[in-house]
CSV table of C-alpha atoms in Angstrom, one decimal:
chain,number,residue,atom,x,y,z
D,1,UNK,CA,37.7,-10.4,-26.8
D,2,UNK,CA,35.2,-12.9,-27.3
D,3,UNK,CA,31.9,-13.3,-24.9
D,4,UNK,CA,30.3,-16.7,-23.9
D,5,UNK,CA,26.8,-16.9,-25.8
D,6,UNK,CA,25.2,-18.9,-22.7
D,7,UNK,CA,26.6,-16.3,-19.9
D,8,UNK,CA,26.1,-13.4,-22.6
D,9,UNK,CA,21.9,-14.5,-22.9
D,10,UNK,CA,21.9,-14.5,-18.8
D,11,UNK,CA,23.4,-11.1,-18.5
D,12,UNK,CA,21.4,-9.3,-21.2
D,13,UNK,CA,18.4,-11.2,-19.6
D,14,UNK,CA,19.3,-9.4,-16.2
D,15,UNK,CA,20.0,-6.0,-17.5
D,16,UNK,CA,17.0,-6.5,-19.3
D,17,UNK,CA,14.7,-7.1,-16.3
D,18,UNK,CA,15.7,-4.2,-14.8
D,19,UNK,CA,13.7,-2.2,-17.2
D,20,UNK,CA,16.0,0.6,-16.9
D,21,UNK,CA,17.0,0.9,-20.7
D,22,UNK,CA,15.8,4.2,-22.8
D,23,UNK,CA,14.2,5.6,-19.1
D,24,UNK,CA,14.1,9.2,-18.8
D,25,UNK,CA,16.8,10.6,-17.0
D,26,UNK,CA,16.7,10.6,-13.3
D,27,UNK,CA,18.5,12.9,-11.0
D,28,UNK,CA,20.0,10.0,-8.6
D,29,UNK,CA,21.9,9.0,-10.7
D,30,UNK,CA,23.0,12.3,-12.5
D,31,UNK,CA,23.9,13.9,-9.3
D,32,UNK,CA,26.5,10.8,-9.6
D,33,UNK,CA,27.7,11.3,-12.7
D,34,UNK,CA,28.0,15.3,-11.9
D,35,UNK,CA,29.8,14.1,-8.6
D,36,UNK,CA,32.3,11.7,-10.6
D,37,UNK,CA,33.4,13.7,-13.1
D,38,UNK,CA,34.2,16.7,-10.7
D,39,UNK,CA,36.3,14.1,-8.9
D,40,UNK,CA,38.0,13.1,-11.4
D,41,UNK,CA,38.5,15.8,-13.1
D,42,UNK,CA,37.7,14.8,-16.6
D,43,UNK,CA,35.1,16.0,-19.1
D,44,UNK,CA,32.8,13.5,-19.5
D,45,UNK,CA,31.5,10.7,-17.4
D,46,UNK,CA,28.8,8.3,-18.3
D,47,UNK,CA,27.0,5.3,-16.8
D,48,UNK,CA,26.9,3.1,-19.2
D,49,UNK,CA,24.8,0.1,-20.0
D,50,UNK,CA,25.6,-2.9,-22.3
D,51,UNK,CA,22.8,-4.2,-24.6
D,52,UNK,CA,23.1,-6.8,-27.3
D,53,UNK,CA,24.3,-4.1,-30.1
D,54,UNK,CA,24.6,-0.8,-28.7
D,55,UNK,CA,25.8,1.0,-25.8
D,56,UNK,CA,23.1,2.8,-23.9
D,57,UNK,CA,24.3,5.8,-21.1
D,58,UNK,CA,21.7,6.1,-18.4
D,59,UNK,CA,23.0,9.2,-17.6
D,60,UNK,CA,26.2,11.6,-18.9
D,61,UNK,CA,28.0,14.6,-18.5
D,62,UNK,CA,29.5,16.6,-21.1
D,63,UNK,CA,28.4,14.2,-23.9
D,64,UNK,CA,25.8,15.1,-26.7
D,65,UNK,CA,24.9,11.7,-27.5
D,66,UNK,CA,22.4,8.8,-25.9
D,67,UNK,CA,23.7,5.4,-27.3
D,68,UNK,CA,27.0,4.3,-29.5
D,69,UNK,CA,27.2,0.9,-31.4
D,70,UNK,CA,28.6,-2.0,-28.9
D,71,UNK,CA,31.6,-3.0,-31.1
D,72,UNK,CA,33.0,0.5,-30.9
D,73,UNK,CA,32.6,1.0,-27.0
D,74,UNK,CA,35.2,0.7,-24.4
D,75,UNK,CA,32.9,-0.2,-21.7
D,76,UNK,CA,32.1,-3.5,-24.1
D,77,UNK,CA,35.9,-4.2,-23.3
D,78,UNK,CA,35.8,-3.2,-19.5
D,79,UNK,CA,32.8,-5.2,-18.6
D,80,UNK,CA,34.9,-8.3,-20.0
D,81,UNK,CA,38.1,-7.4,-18.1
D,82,UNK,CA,38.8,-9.0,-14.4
D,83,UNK,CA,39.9,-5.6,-13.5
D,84,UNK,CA,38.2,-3.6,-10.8
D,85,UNK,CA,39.0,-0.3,-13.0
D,86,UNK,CA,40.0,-0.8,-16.6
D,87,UNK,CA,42.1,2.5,-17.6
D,88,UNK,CA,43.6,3.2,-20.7
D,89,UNK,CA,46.6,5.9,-20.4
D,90,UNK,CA,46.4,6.9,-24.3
D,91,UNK,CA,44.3,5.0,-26.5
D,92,UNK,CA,45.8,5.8,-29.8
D,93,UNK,CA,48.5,3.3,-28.5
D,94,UNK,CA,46.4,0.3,-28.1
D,95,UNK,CA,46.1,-2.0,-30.5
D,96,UNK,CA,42.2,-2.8,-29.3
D,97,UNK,CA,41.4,0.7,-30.6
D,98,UNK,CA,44.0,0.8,-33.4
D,99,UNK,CA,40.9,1.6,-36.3
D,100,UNK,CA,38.5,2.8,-33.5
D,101,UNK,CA,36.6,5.6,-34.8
D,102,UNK,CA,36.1,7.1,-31.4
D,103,UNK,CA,39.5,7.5,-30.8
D,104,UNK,CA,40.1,9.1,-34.6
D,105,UNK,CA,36.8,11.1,-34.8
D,106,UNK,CA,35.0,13.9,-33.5
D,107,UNK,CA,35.1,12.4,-30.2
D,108,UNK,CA,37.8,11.9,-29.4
D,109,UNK,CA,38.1,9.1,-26.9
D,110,UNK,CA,42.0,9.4,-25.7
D,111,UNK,CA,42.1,8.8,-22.3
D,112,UNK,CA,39.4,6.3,-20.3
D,113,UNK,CA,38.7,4.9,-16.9
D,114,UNK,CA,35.8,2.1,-16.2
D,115,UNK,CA,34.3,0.5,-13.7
D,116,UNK,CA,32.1,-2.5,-14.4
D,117,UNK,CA,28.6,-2.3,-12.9
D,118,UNK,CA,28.0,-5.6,-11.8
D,119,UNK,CA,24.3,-6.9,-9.9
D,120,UNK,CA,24.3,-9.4,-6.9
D,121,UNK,CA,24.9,-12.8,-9.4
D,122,UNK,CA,27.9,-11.0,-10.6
D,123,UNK,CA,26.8,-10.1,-14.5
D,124,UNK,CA,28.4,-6.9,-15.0
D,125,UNK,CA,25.5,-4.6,-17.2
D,126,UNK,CA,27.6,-1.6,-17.6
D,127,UNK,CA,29.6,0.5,-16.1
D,128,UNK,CA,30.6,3.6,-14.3
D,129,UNK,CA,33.7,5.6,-16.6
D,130,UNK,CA,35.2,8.6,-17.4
D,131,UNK,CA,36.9,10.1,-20.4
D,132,UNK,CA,39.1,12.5,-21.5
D,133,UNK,CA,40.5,13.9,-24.9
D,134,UNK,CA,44.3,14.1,-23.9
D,135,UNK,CA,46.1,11.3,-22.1
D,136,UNK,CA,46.3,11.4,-18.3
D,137,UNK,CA,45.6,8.8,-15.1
D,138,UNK,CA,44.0,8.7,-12.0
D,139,UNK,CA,45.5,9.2,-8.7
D,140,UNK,CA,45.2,7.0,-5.8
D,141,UNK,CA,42.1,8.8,-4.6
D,142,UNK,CA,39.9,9.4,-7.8
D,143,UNK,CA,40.2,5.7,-8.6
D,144,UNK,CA,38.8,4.7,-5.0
D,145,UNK,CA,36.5,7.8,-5.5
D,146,UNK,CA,35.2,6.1,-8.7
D,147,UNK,CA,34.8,2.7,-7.3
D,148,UNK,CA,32.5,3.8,-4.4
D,149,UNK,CA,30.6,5.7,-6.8
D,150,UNK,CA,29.9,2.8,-9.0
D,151,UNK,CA,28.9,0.7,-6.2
D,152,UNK,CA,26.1,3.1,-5.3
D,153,UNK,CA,24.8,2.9,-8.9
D,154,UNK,CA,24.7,-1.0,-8.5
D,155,UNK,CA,22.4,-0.4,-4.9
D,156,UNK,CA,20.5,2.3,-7.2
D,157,UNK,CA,19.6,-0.4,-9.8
D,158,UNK,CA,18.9,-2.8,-7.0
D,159,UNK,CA,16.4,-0.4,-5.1
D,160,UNK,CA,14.9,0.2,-8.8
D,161,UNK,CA,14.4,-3.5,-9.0
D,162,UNK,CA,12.8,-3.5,-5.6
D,163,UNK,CA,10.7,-1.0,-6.0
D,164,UNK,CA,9.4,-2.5,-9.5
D,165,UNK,CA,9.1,-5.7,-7.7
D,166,UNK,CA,6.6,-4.2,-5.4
D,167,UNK,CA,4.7,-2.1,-7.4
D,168,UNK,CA,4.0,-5.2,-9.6
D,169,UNK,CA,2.9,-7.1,-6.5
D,170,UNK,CA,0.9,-4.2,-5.4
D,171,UNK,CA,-0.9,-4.2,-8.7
D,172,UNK,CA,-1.5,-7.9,-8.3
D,173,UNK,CA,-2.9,-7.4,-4.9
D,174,UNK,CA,-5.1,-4.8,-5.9
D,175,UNK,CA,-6.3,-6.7,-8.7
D,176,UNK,CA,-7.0,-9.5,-6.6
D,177,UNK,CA,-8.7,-7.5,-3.7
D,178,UNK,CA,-10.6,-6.0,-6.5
D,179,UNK,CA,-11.9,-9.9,-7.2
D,180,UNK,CA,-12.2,-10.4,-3.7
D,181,UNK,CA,-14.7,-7.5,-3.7
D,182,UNK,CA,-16.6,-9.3,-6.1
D,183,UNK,CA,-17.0,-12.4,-5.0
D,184,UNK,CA,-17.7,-11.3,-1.4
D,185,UNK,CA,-20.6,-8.9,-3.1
D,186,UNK,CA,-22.0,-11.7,-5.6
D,187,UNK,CA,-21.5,-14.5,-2.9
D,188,UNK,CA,-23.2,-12.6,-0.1
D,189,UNK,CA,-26.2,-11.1,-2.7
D,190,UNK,CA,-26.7,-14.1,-3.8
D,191,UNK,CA,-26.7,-15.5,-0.1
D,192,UNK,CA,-29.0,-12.9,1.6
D,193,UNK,CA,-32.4,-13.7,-0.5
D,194,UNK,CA,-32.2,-17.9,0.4
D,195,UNK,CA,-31.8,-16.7,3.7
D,196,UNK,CA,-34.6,-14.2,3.8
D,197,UNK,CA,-37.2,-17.1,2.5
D,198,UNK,CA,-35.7,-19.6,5.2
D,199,UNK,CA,-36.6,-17.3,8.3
D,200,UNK,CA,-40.3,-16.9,6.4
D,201,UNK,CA,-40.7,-20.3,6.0
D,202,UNK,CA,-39.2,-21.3,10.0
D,203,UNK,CA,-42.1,-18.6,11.4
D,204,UNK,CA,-44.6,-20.2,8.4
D,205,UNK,CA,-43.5,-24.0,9.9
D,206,UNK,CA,-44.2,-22.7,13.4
D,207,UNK,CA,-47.7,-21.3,12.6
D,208,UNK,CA,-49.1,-24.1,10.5
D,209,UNK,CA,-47.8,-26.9,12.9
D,210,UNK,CA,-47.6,-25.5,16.1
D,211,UNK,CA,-50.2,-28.3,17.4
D,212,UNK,CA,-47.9,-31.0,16.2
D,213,UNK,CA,-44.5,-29.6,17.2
D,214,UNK,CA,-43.3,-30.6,20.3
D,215,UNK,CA,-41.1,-28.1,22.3
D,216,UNK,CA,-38.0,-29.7,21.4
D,217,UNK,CA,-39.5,-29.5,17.6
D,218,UNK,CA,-39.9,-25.7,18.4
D,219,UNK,CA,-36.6,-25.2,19.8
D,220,UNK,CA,-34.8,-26.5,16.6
D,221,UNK,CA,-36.7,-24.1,14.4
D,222,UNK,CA,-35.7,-21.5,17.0
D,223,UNK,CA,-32.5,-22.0,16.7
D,224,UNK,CA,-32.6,-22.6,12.8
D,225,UNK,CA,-33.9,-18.7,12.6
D,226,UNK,CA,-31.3,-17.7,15.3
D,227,UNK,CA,-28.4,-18.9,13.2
D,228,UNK,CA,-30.3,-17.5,10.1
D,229,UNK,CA,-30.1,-14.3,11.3
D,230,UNK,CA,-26.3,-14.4,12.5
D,231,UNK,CA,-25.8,-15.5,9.0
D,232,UNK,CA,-27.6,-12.6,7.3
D,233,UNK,CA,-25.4,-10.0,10.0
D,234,UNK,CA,-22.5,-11.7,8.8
D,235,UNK,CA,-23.1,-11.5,5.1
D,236,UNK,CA,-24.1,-7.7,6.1
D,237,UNK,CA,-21.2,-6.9,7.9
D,238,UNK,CA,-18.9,-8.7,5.2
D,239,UNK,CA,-21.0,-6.5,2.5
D,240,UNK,CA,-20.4,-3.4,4.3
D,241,UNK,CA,-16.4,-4.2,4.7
D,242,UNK,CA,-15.9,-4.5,1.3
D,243,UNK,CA,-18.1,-1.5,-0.1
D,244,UNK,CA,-16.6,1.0,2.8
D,245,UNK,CA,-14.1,2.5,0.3
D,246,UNK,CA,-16.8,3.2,-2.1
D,247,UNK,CA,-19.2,4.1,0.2
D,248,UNK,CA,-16.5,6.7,1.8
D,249,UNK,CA,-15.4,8.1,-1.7
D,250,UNK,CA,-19.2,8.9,-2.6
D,251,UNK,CA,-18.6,12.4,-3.1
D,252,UNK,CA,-22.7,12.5,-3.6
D,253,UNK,CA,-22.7,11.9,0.5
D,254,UNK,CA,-21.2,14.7,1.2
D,255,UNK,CA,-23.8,16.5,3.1
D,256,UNK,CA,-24.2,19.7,5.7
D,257,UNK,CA,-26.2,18.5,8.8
D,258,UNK,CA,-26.7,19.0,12.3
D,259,UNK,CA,-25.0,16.0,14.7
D,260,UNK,CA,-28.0,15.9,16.6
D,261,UNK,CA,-30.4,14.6,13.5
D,262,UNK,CA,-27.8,11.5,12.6
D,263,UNK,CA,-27.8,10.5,16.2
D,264,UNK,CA,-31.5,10.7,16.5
D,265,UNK,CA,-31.8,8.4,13.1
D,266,UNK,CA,-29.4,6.2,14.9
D,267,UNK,CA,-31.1,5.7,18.0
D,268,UNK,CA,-34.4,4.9,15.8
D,269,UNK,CA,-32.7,2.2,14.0
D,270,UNK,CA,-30.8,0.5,16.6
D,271,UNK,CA,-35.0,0.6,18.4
D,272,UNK,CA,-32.9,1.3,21.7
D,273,UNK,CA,-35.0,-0.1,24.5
D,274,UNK,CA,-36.0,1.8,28.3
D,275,UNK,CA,-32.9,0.3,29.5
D,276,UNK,CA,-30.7,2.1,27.9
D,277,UNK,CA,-29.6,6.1,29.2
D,278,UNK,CA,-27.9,7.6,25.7
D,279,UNK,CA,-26.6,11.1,26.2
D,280,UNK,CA,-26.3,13.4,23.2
D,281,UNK,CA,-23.7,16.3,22.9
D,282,UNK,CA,-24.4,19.5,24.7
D,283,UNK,CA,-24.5,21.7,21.3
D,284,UNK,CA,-26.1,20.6,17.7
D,285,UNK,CA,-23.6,21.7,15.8
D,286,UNK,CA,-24.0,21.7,11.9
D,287,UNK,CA,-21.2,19.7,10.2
D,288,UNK,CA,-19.9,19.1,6.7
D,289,UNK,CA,-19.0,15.3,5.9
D,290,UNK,CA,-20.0,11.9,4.6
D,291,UNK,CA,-22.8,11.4,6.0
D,292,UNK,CA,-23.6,7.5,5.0
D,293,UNK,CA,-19.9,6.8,6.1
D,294,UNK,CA,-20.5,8.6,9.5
D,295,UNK,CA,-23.5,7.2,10.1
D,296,UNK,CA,-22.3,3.4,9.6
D,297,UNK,CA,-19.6,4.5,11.8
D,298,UNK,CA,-21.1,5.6,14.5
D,299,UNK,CA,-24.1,2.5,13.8
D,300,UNK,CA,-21.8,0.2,14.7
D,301,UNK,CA,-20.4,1.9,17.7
D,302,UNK,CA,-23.3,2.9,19.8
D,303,UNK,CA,-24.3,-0.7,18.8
D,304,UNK,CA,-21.4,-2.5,20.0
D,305,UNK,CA,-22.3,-0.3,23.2
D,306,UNK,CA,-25.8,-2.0,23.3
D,307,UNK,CA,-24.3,-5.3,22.7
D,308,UNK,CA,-21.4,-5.8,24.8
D,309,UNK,CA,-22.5,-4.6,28.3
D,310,UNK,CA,-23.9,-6.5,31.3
D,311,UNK,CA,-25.1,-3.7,33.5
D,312,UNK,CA,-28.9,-3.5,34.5
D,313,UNK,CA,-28.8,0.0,33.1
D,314,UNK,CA,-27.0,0.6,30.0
D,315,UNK,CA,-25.1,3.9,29.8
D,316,UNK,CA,-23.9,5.5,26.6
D,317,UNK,CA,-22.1,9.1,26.4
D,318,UNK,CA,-21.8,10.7,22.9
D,319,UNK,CA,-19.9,13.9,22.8
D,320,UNK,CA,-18.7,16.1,20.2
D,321,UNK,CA,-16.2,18.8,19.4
D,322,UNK,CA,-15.6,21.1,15.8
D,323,UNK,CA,-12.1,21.6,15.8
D,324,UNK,CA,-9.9,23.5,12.9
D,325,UNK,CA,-9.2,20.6,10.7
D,326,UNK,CA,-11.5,17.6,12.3
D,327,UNK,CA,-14.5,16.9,14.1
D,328,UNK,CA,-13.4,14.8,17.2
D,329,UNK,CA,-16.5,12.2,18.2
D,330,UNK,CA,-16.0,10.7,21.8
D,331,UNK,CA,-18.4,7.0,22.5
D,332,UNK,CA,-18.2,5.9,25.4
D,333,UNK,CA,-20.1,3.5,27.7
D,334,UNK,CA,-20.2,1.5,30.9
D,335,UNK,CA,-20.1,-2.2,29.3
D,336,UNK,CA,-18.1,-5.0,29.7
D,337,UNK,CA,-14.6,-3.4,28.5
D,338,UNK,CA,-11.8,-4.8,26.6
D,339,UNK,CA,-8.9,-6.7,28.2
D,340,UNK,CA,-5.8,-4.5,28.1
D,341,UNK,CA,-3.9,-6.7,26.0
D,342,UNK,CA,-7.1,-7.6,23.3
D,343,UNK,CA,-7.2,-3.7,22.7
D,344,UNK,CA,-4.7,-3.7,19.8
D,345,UNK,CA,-6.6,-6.1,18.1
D,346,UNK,CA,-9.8,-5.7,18.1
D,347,UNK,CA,-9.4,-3.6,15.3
D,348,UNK,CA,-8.2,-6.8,13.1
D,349,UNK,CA,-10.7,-8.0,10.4
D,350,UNK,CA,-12.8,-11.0,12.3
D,351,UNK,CA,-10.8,-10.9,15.8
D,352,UNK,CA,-13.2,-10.9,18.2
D,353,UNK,CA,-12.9,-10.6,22.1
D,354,UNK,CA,-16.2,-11.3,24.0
D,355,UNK,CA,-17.1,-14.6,24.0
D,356,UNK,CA,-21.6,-13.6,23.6
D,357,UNK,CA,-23.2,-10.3,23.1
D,358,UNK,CA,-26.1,-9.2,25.7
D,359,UNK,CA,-28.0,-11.8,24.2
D,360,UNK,CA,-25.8,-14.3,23.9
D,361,UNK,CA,-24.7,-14.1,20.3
D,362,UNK,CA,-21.3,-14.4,19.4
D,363,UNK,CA,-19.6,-11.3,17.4
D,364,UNK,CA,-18.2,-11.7,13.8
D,365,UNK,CA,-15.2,-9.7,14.4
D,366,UNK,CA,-15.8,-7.2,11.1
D,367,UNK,CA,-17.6,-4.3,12.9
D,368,UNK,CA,-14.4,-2.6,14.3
D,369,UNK,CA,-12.2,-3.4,11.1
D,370,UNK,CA,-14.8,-1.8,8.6
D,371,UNK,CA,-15.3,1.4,11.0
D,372,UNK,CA,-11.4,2.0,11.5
D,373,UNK,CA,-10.9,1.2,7.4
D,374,UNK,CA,-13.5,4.4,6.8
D,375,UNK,CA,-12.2,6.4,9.7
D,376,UNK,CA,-9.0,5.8,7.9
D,377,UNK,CA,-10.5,6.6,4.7
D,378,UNK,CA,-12.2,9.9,5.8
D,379,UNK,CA,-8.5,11.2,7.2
D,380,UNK,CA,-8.8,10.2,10.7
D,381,UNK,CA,-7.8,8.0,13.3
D,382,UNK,CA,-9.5,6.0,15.9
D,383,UNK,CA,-8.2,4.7,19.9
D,384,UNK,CA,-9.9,3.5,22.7
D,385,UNK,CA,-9.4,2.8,26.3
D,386,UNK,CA,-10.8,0.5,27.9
D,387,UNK,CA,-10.8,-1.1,31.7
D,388,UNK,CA,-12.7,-4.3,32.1
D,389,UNK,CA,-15.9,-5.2,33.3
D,390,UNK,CA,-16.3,-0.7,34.1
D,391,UNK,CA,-16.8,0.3,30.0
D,392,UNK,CA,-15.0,1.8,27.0
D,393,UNK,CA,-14.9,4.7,25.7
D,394,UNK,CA,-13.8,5.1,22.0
D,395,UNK,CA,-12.5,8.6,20.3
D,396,UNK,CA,-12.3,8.7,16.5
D,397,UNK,CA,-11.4,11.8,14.1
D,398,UNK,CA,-12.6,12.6,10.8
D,399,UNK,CA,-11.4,15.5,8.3
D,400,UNK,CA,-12.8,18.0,8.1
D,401,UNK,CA,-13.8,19.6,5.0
D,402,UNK,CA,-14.5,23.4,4.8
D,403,UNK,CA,-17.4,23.5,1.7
């Protein structure tokens, strides 16, 4: 039986790109050839795949040997046949295996029933059999048995296909997340010291010609620093997003400290003003964590606190609890609060929800991702609730690790 080169190349092309051939065996598809040849009755059965010179078995019972040469296999013959199940009753009466030397050898190839293994464009790669030494056939059952059978091997190649599929776009992803990373990092490094000398030379303009300047002259430079300094937050904030995962696996940050102390260094860099009540947990307890990661965590919190809240008095609660396998941190405030239906997204990268800040500035929408992306990477999980214009209150966990 002769093949057709061109649909011979496509097929070999597509049992190819499965990447399946000379794998390791794997117990899917073993527990299938177990289950078929129990069924069936017979002592061998093989799944079988077709390359250009050989035939390779992906996985057999009661068969010593990985691969035979193509021209002498059955399955050659069975993946060529329109049959659904190719059986031969005695083989030492066909004239295709008249000088076949595993019919007349040590093997002993007598009786055998195939099913072609054939992928969704309908190239059959292999295929599902059985084999015995003596003559015999299949009942009713067995061959419907076998058929089933050899369909799930199909789906199995299908998932494996898949699931390569996706791991190689994973590892495209990641690499170019990875370039992301660095662009975002030389980009914004690159960004921060041009902005650094604009704001010195806006407050150097407005010194050295404040007697010419008219207001209007002074307003533009005013707002030339104000957008200067948005700028420089958001090339912080973008900075900050993209080194959380190192920032969170720096194993030299893990540190044993008192909850009190961080919230203390907090408060001195956020410079929180007389209008601001910030209660502290009732107990210092001493805990083991990241303390960089916890700290940028709870930064941008207790600052989106100070930010987002319109009340003559600003009031921000921090409590605490050490629990078996987390510490539990509670933030909450009495701001402007989040919409009910903005508060699953305003953990998205650059969604933002309040129009200005307390002073008017408008939000970058990176905060809230970068502090759920460290939560996440510290084994935790973050929520809030929220009712408008009354305040939100936001409850995060981290692991805890027990040095």
């Amino acid at each position: 039986m002769k093949t057709n080169p061109k649909t011979e190349s496509q097929r070999l092309h597509a049992l190819r790109s499965l990447n399946i051939l000379d794998t390791l065996p794997e117990q899917e598809y073993d527990q299938i050839t177990k289950l078929v040849a129990s069924i069936c009755d017979t002592p061998i059965a093989m799944i079988s795949l077709i390359d250009k010179d050989r035939q390779w078995f992906k996985s057999k019972v009661g068969a010593d040997y990985c691969e035979t040469d193509r021209k002498y296999s059955f399955c050659n013959i069975a993946i060529q046949s329109d049959e659904e199940i190719m059986e031969i009753f005695d083989a030492r009466d066909d004239l295709r295996f008249k000088e076949n030397p595993m019919v007349y050898g040590d093997k002993k190839v007598i009786f055998y029933a195939g099913v072609p293994l054939k992928d969704k464009n309908g190239f059959a790669l292999g295929t599902l059999c059985v084999v015995d030494h003596q003559p015999r056939t299949l009942s009713a059952r067995q061959k419907e048995a076998l058929m089933f059978l050899a369909n799930q091997v199909t789906k199995l190649f299908e998932l494996q296909s898949i699931n390569d599929g996706l791991k190689e776009t994973q590892k495209q992803l990641k690499e170019k997340n990875n370039q992301l990373k660095n662009f975002a990092g030389v980009v914004s490094h690159d960004m921060k010291m041009p902005l650094a000398s604009m704001i010195v030379t806006i407050d150097v303009l407005k010194a050295k010609y404040k007697d010419i300047l008219d207001n209007t002259g002074l307003e533009y430079l005013n707002n030339l620093k104000k957008s200067s300094f948005q700028l420089s937050d958001y090339i912080s904030n973008i900075l900050t997003h993209y080194e959380s995962d190192s920032i969170t696996n720096n194993e030299e940050s893990l540190k044993e400290f008192d909850v009190h102390s961080l919230i203390e260094d907090i408060v001195e860099m956020l410079d929180i003003g007389d209008d601001c009540d910030l209660s502290f947990p009732e107990e210092s307890i001493d805990v083991y964590t990241n303390r960089v990661a916890l700290e940028q965590i709870l930064l941008n919190l207790i600052g989106n606190s100070l930010k987002y809240n319109d009340k003559p008095r600003i009031e921000i609660d921090i409590d605490f609890k050490k629990e078996t396998d987390a510490y539990r941190f509670f933030v909450k405030d009495n701001g402007i609060g989040i919409p009910k239906d903005k508060q699953k997204e305003i953990f998205n990268l650059f969604s933002t929800v309040a129009d200005n800040d307390r002073k008017g500035n408008k939000g970058n929408g990176i905060g809230l991702s970068t502090v759920k992306k460290m939560i996440h990477n510290l084994g935790g999980k973050i929520s809030v609730e929220s009712t408008e214009g009354e305040g939100t209150t936001f409850e995060f966990t981290i692991e805890r690790i027990h040095n």
